[in-house]
Amino acid sequence: MKNFKWKELIFTLILMMIVGLIIGYSLATTKSLDQSDYIEIHKFGAIGDGKTDDTLAFRKASKERGIISLESGKTYLISKTIFLDLSTIKGIQGNNAKILVRGDIPAFHLTGNKIEDGAEPPSNVGLEDEFSAVIEGLHVYSNNHQGTALVLDGSFGVNISNSHFYSLKKGIELINKNRNVIITENQIWDMADYGIHYNNTNTHQSIISNNHISYAKIAILFENGDVHNTQLNSNDIEVGHSENDNTLNAVKVIASEVNSQFSQAQIVGNTIEDHFHAKEGLLNFYAETFDPSKIGTDDVPYIGMVELVGNEFSGSSKAIVLENSNDLIVNGNTFKIITEVFISIFTGGEGINITGNTFSGKINKDSGGRVLEVEGGKTGFNSSFRYFMFNNNSAYNLSESLINIKKKDGVKEEFNVSNLSMSNNIFNTTKATDYVIDINVPSLTNTIFSSNIITTGSNNALKITGENEGSLVIRDNIVNGLE
């Protein structure tokens, strides 16, 4: 019996020793991993006094594996681009330290191995090590509006947050192929060119939310490429003054190359404001249509399947400018103090739904421009404007003729307008010099104008003319205030 107890005790002690060794090894390993997660920049010779060139220190650190960590309160001068391989560098922990860029260079060029188009798991096999690199708490600036804070190139799952990019040429630039990009809670301002630039990039699944982006030539530019599944939500985009006073837009989408597309985008709940500096409108969509009959195919540039919901547009000569845009919803937005045109549509378009918006000038001052202007037609091609709804909107305290749909002067080709609905709107203007609503196109079919309330101090309310009219319904409208 005693021998059995001794054996049992020895077995228990050995078991405890083994468990202790396992736990100790585990703790040691965890501690080692925690320590190796961070690449402390000062250990590579970085001074951070804002005067000494720390480029070499950053380049040495970029050869390691982990997260580059900066020291709070330091300012690191960089004169050459730091290239970061996302298979080894997992991000930058800025700790609110500053990067001072000298020269027109990207401060950091983040390079991944995303070369296939797809976003589904099979197309991302082998990129697991590159997923979710985090850039946080980083300040990047220059003394002369040069340089770019970050370039994303072939990245997969990069997350940029709580950072401050200012007094540069560009804030963030995306090139080549990228997937699953999140840009959130950053300050991006005072840019000579662009706050965020999608530059001929093939980028799907990107979220831009809760940022302050302002004072740039264009705050956010989507330029050609193939961009889908974009969420632009809850940002404060205030255009205003820019370097050299060259402000164009708050948000611009350009599709001017064959096969360039911008679609499946939700622009929701943003404050988009100007101080009458933006020369081309707060939001500008331009698709160069080589043949309007091919709109919606892969043979021509395409902008469509876009939702503009619950945004505030104010203080500009033009709010929304659309050229060859399709499958578009403009719903529940507030437009205030737009002096020329609230919504402009050029060349043509189809499937545009403008519903439940408020268009207004200053209270009791009857100020504000035209609500809707459509100028269709394109030299060399027949074009059309169809499947259009303008319903349940409220427009008041305005001083211009509110709606004008016409063919562009000098265009001989056909411009066909059909399948229009303008119903249940409230229109108020006291100083219109012409018709409140003027539709003058060569061909107008399948159109209904009903249940609208028009209050005006002018001599005319509604004019609809065309050489070819068919299936036209005008009923149950209320007009008062005619002189």
Tab-separated table of N, CA and C in Angstrom, residues 388-445:
chain	number	residue	atom	x	y	z
A	388	PHE	N	-37.628	57.712	-65.975
A	388	PHE	CA	-37.233	58.766	-65.038
A	388	PHE	C	-38.403	59.104	-64.126
A	389	MET	N	-38.129	59.157	-62.827
A	389	MET	CA	-39.153	59.532	-61.855
A	389	MET	C	-38.684	60.737	-61.037
A	390	PHE	N	-39.572	61.718	-60.912
A	390	PHE	CA	-39.337	62.865	-60.043
A	390	PHE	C	-40.606	63.029	-59.223
A	391	ASN	N	-40.666	62.335	-58.087
A	391	ASN	CA	-41.891	62.229	-57.313
A	391	ASN	C	-41.673	62.573	-55.834
A	392	ASN	N	-42.707	63.140	-55.232
A	392	ASN	CA	-42.742	63.366	-53.774
A	392	ASN	C	-41.601	64.245	-53.270
A	393	ASN	N	-41.198	65.201	-54.085
A	393	ASN	CA	-40.167	66.148	-53.670
A	393	ASN	C	-40.802	67.470	-53.249
A	394	SER	N	-40.052	68.230	-52.461
A	394	SER	CA	-40.511	69.542	-52.013
A	394	SER	C	-39.474	70.587	-52.398
A	395	ALA	N	-39.893	71.606	-53.146
A	395	ALA	CA	-38.984	72.668	-53.587
A	395	ALA	C	-39.616	74.011	-53.240
A	396	TYR	N	-38.929	74.806	-52.430
A	396	TYR	CA	-39.543	76.057	-51.974
A	396	TYR	C	-38.488	77.117	-51.675
A	397	ASN	N	-38.997	78.375	-51.541
A	397	ASN	CA	-38.129	79.543	-51.332
A	397	ASN	C	-37.092	79.677	-52.451
A	398	LEU	N	-37.536	79.406	-53.669
A	398	LEU	CA	-36.652	79.471	-54.831
A	398	LEU	C	-37.083	80.603	-55.757
A	399	SER	N	-36.163	81.035	-56.609
A	399	SER	CA	-36.429	82.222	-57.416
A	399	SER	C	-36.317	81.982	-58.909
A	400	GLU	N	-36.057	80.754	-59.323
A	400	GLU	CA	-35.867	80.467	-60.748
A	400	GLU	C	-37.008	79.597	-61.271
A	401	SER	N	-37.044	79.423	-62.600
A	401	SER	CA	-37.871	78.376	-63.181
A	401	SER	C	-37.328	77.048	-62.675
A	402	LEU	N	-38.199	76.161	-62.235
A	402	LEU	CA	-37.712	75.035	-61.429
A	402	LEU	C	-37.258	73.818	-62.232
A	403	ILE	N	-37.951	73.492	-63.329
A	403	ILE	CA	-37.587	72.301	-64.102
A	403	ILE	C	-37.521	72.658	-65.577
A	404	ASN	N	-36.424	72.254	-66.215
A	404	ASN	CA	-36.241	72.516	-67.641
A	404	ASN	C	-35.633	71.272	-68.281
A	405	ILE	N	-36.380	70.662	-69.211
A	405	ILE	CA	-35.893	69.496	-69.946
A	405	ILE	C	-35.892	69.867	-71.417
A	406	LYS	N	-34.726	69.821	-72.071
A	406	LYS	CA	-34.647	70.243	-73.466
A	406	LYS	C	-33.533	69.488	-74.181
A	407	LYS	N	-33.552	69.617	-75.514
A	407	LYS	CA	-32.480	69.072	-76.339
A	407	LYS	C	-31.365	70.096	-76.423
A	408	LYS	N	-30.133	69.611	-76.408
A	408	LYS	CA	-28.990	70.506	-76.483
A	408	LYS	C	-28.981	71.256	-77.804
A	409	ASP	N	-28.700	72.529	-77.727
A	409	ASP	CA	-28.685	73.361	-78.931
A	409	ASP	C	-27.630	72.877	-79.924
A	410	GLY	N	-27.997	72.848	-81.194
A	410	GLY	CA	-27.037	72.521	-82.238
A	410	GLY	C	-26.873	71.052	-82.542
A	411	VAL	N	-27.536	70.166	-81.784
A	411	VAL	CA	-27.428	68.726	-82.021
A	411	VAL	C	-28.540	68.291	-82.972
A	412	LYS	N	-28.169	67.667	-84.101
A	412	LYS	CA	-29.147	67.259	-85.094
A	412	LYS	C	-29.687	65.853	-84.829
A	413	GLU	N	-28.926	65.044	-84.133
A	413	GLU	CA	-29.336	63.662	-83.896
A	413	GLU	C	-30.553	63.603	-82.967
A	414	GLU	N	-31.188	62.435	-82.923
A	414	GLU	CA	-32.404	62.267	-82.134
A	414	GLU	C	-32.113	62.303	-80.630
A	415	PHE	N	-33.063	62.905	-79.907
A	415	PHE	CA	-33.047	62.851	-78.451
A	415	PHE	C	-34.464	62.495	-78.020
A	416	ASN	N	-34.641	61.245	-77.609
A	416	ASN	CA	-35.962	60.724	-77.290
A	416	ASN	C	-36.191	60.699	-75.789
A	417	VAL	N	-37.298	61.289	-75.362
A	417	VAL	CA	-37.666	61.326	-73.947
A	417	VAL	C	-38.936	60.511	-73.765
A	418	SER	N	-38.884	59.548	-72.839
A	418	SER	CA	-40.062	58.682	-72.649
A	418	SER	C	-40.084	58.121	-71.230
A	419	ASN	N	-41.278	57.644	-70.852
A	419	ASN	CA	-41.466	56.970	-69.564
A	419	ASN	C	-41.019	57.855	-68.405
A	420	LEU	N	-41.672	59.034	-68.323
A	420	LEU	CA	-41.396	59.998	-67.248
A	420	LEU	C	-42.586	60.073	-66.311
A	421	SER	N	-42.290	60.220	-65.034
A	421	SER	CA	-43.332	60.439	-64.037
A	421	SER	C	-42.929	61.595	-63.143
A	422	MET	N	-43.790	62.635	-63.080
A	422	MET	CA	-43.599	63.763	-62.170
A	422	MET	C	-44.892	63.944	-61.395
A	423	SER	N	-44.900	63.415	-60.180
A	423	SER	CA	-46.140	63.377	-59.415
A	423	SER	C	-45.906	63.677	-57.948
A	424	ASN	N	-46.932	64.269	-57.347
A	424	ASN	CA	-46.962	64.505	-55.892
A	424	ASN	C	-45.815	65.381	-55.395
A	425	ASN	N	-45.402	66.324	-56.226
A	425	ASN	CA	-44.362	67.264	-55.815
A	425	ASN	C	-44.988	68.578	-55.352
A	426	ILE	N	-44.245	69.304	-54.524
A	426	ILE	CA	-44.626	70.651	-54.114
A	426	ILE	C	-43.585	71.615	-54.658
A	427	PHE	N	-44.021	72.540	-55.513
A	427	PHE	CA	-43.125	73.512	-56.132
A	427	PHE	C	-43.519	74.917	-55.687
A	428	ASN	N	-42.534	75.681	-55.235
A	428	ASN	CA	-42.800	77.064	-54.833
A	428	ASN	C	-41.698	77.972	-55.346
A	429	THR	N	-42.078	78.936	-56.193
A	429	THR	CA	-41.141	79.946	-56.661
A	429	THR	C	-41.931	81.222	-56.926
A	430	THR	N	-41.420	82.335	-56.511
A	430	THR	CA	-42.172	83.591	-56.631
A	430	THR	C	-41.601	84.543	-57.659
A	431	LYS	N	-40.435	84.234	-58.212
A	431	LYS	CA	-39.783	85.189	-59.099
A	431	LYS	C	-39.388	84.582	-60.439
A	432	ALA	N	-39.977	83.455	-60.791
A	432	ALA	CA	-39.620	82.824	-62.057
A	432	ALA	C	-39.977	83.742	-63.214
A	433	THR	N	-39.066	83.931	-64.134
A	433	THR	CA	-39.287	84.820	-65.275
A	433	THR	C	-39.904	84.092	-66.459
A	434	ASP	N	-39.955	82.765	-66.400
A	434	ASP	CA	-40.524	81.978	-67.492
A	434	ASP	C	-41.428	80.917	-66.873
A	435	TYR	N	-41.684	79.858	-67.605
A	435	TYR	CA	-42.507	78.784	-67.069
A	435	TYR	C	-41.824	78.139	-65.868
A	436	VAL	N	-42.615	77.798	-64.856
A	436	VAL	CA	-42.062	77.099	-63.694
A	436	VAL	C	-41.507	75.752	-64.132
A	437	ILE	N	-42.246	75.058	-64.987
A	437	ILE	CA	-41.804	73.772	-65.523
A	437	ILE	C	-41.903	73.843	-67.042
A	438	ASP	N	-40.784	73.609	-67.707
A	438	ASP	CA	-40.713	73.749	-69.167
A	438	ASP	C	-40.056	72.499	-69.743
A	439	ILE	N	-40.852	71.683	-70.470
A	439	ILE	CA	-40.348	70.482	-71.121
A	439	ILE	C	-40.497	70.695	-72.618
A	440	ASN	N	-39.379	70.805	-73.330
A	440	ASN	CA	-39.393	71.116	-74.746
A	440	ASN	C	-38.403	70.213	-75.464
A	441	VAL	N	-38.905	69.074	-75.943
A	441	VAL	CA	-38.052	68.073	-76.585
A	441	VAL	C	-38.707	67.601	-77.876
A	442	PRO	N	-37.940	67.046	-78.825
A	442	PRO	CA	-38.507	66.610	-80.097
A	442	PRO	C	-39.523	65.483	-79.957
A	443	SER	N	-39.266	64.570	-79.017
A	443	SER	CA	-40.132	63.405	-78.870
A	443	SER	C	-40.403	63.161	-77.387
A	444	LEU	N	-41.696	63.117	-77.037
A	444	LEU	CA	-42.083	62.907	-75.645
A	444	LEU	C	-43.232	61.914	-75.597
A	445	THR	N	-42.985	60.740	-74.991
A	445	THR	CA	-44.023	59.711	-74.918
A	445	THR	C	-44.069	59.084	-73.530
